[in-house]
PDB file of C-alpha atoms in Angstrom:
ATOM      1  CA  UNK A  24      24.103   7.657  21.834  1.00 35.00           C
ATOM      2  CA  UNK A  25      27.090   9.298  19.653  1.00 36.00           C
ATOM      3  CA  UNK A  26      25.671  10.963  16.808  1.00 37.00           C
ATOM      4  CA  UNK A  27      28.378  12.892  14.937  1.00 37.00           C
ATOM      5  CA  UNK A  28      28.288  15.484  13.232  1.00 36.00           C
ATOM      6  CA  UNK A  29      28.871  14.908   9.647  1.00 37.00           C
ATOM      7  CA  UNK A  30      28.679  11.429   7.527  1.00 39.00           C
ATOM      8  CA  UNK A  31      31.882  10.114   6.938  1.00 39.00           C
ATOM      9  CA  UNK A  32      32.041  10.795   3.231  1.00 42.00           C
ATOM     10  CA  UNK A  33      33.973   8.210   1.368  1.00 42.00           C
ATOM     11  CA  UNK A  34      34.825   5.909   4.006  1.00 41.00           C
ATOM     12  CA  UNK A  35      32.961   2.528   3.865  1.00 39.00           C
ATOM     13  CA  UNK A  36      29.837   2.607   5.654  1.00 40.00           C
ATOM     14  CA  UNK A  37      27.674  -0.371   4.345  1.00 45.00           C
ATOM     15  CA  UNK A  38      29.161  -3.537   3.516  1.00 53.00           C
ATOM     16  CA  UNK A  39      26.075  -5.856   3.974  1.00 73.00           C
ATOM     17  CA  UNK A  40      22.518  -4.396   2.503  1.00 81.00           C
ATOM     18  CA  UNK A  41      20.522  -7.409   3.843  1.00 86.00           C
ATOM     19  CA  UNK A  42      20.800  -6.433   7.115  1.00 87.00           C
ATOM     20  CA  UNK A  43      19.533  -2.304   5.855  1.00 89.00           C
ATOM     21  CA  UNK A  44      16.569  -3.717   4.547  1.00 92.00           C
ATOM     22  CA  UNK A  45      13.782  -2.372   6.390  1.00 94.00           C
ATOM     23  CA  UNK A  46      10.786  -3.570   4.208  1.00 95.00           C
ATOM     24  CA  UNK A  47      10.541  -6.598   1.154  1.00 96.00           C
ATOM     25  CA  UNK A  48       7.357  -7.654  -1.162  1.00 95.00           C
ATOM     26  CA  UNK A  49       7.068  -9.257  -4.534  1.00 92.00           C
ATOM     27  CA  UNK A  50       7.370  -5.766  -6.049  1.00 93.00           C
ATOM     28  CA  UNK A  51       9.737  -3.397  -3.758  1.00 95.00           C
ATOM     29  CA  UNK A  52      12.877  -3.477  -1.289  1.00 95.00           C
ATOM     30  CA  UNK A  53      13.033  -0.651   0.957  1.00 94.00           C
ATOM     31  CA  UNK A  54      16.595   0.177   2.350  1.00 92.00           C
ATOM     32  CA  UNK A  55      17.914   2.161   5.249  1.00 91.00           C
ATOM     33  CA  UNK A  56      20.528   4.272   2.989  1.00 89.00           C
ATOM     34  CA  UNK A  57      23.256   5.809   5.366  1.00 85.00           C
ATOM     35  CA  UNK A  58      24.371   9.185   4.990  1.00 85.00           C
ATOM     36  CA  UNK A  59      28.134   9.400   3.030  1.00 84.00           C
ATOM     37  CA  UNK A  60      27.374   6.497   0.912  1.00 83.00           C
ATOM     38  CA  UNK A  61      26.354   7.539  -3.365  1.00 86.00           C
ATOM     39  CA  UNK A  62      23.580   5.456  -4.599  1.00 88.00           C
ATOM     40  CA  UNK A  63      25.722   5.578  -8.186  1.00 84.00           C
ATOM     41  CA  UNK A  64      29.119   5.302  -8.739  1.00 79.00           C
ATOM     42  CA  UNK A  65      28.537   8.348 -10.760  1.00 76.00           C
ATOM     43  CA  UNK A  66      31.407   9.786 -13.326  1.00 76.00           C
ATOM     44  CA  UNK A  67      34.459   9.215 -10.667  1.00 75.00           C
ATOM     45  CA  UNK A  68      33.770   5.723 -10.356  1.00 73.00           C
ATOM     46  CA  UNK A  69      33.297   5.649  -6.343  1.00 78.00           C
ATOM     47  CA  UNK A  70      31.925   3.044  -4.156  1.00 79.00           C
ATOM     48  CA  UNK A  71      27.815   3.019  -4.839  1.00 84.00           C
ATOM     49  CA  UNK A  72      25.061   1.180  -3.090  1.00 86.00           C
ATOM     50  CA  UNK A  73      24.237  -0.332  -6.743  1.00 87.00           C
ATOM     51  CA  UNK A  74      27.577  -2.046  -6.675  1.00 86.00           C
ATOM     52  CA  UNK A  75      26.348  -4.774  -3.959  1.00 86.00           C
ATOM     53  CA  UNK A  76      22.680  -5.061  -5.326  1.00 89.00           C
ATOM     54  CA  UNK A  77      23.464  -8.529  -6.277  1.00 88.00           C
ATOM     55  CA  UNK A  78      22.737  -9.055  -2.925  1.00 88.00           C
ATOM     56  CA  UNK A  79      19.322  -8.011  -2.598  1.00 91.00           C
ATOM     57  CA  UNK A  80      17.772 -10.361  -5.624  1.00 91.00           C
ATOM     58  CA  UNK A  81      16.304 -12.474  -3.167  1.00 91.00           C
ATOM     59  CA  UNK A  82      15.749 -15.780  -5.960  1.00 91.00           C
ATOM     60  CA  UNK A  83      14.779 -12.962  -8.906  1.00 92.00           C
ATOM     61  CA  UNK A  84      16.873 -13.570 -12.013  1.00 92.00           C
ATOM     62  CA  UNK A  85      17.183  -9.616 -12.234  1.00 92.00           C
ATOM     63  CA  UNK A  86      18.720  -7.187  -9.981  1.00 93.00           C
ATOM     64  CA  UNK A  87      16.397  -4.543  -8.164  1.00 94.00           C
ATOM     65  CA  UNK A  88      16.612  -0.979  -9.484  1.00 93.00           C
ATOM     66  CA  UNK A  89      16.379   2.431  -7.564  1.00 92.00           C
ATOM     67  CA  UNK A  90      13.037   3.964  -8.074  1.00 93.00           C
ATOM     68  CA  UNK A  91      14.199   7.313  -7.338  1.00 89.00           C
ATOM     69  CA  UNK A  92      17.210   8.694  -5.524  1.00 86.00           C
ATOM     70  CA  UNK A  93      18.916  10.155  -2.300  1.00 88.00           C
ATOM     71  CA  UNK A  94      21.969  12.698  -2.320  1.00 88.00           C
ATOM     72  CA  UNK A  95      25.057  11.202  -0.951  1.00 86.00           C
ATOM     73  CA  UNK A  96      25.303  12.842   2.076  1.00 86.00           C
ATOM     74  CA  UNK A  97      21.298  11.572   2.668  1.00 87.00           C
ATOM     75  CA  UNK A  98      20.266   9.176   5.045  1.00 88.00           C
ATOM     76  CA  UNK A  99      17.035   7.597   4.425  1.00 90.00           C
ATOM     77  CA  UNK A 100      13.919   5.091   2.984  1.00 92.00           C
ATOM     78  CA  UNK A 101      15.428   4.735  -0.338  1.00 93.00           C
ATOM     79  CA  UNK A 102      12.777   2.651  -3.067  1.00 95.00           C
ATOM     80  CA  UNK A 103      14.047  -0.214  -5.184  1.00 95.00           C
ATOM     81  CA  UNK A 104      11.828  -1.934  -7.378  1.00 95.00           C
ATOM     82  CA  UNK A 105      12.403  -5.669  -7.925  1.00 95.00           C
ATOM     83  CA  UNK A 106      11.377  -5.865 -11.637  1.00 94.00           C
ATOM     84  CA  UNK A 107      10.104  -3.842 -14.498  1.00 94.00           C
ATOM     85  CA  UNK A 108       6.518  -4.337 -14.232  1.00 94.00           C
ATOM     86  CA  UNK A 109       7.034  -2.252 -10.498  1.00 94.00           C
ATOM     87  CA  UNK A 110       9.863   0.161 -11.771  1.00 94.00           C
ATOM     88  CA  UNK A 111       6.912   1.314 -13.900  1.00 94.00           C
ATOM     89  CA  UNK A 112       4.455   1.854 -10.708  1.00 95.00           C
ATOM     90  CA  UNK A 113       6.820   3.179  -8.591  1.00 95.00           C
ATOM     91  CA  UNK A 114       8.013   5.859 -11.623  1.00 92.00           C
ATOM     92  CA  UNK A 115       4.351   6.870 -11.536  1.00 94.00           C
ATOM     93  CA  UNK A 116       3.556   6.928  -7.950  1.00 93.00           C
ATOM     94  CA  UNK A 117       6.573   9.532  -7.945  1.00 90.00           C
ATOM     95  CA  UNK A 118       6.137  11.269 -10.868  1.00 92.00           C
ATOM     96  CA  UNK A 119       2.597  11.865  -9.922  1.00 94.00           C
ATOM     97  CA  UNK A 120       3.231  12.903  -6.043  1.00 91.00           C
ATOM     98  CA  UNK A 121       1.500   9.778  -4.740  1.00 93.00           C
ATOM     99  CA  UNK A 122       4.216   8.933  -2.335  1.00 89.00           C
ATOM    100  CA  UNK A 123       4.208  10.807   0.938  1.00 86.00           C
ATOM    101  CA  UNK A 124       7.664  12.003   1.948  1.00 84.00           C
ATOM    102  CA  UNK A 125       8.493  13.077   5.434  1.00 86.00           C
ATOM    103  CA  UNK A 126      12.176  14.957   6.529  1.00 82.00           C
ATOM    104  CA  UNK A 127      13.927  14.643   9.618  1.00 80.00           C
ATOM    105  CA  UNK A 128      16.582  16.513  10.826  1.00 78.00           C
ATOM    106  CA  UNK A 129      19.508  15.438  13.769  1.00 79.00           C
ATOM    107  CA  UNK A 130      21.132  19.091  14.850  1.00 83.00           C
ATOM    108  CA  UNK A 131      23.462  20.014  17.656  1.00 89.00           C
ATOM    109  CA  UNK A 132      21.192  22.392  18.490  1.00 90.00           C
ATOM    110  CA  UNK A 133      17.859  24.128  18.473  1.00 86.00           C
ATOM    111  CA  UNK A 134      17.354  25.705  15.218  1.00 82.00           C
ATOM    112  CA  UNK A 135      17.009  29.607  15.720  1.00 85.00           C
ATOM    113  CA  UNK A 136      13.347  30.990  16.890  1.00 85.00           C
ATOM    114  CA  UNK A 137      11.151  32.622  13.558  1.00 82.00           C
ATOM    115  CA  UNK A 138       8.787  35.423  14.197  1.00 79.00           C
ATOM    116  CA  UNK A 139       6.012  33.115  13.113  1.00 70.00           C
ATOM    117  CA  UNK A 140       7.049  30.556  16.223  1.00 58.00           C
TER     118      UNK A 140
END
């Protein structure tokens, strides 16, 4: 497999979410974010995940919302909840340090031996 390096910051990477869905219920959407994409458009207006969300309503009248947030350079589980009612769980899972968070990391190489190790 060809890993490279660095994300490909602002070339297109995603242009269908349905198939980076990893995980739907009645109150969440779980994506597979890849690395180089923003989840906003942020101040400079650039390409965002939000701005193909329509496509993960799934027969809800609203769009989903992000319950929290990944850098742009991030790959990873990103949290959407589907309507208000679970914005307001998922705020306070987070907020309270409910949700379990795990990090990965690709290198090149191994990462220098510690004293500790």
């Amino acid at each position: 497999m060809n890993i490279p390096s660095r994300p490909l910051i602002g070339q297109p990477t995603m242009t269908d979410l349905l198939s980076r869905v990893l995980f739907r219920d009645h109150l969440v959407i779980i994506l597979n974010k890849p690395a180089g994409l923003a989840v906003h458009s942020g101040p400079r207006g650039k390409a965002s995940l939000e701005d193909d969300f329509d496509q993960l309503r799934f027969g809800l009248p609203r769009l989903p919302a992000l319950a929290h947030r990944l850098d742009a350079d991030t790959s990873g589980c990103l949290v959407l909840g589907r309507h208000p009612k679970a914005l307001r769980k998922l705020g306070r899972i987070f907020s309270e340090g409910l949700a379990r968070k795990t990090y990965l990391a690709i290198t090149t190489s191994p990462p220098p031996a510690t004293k500790d190790h």
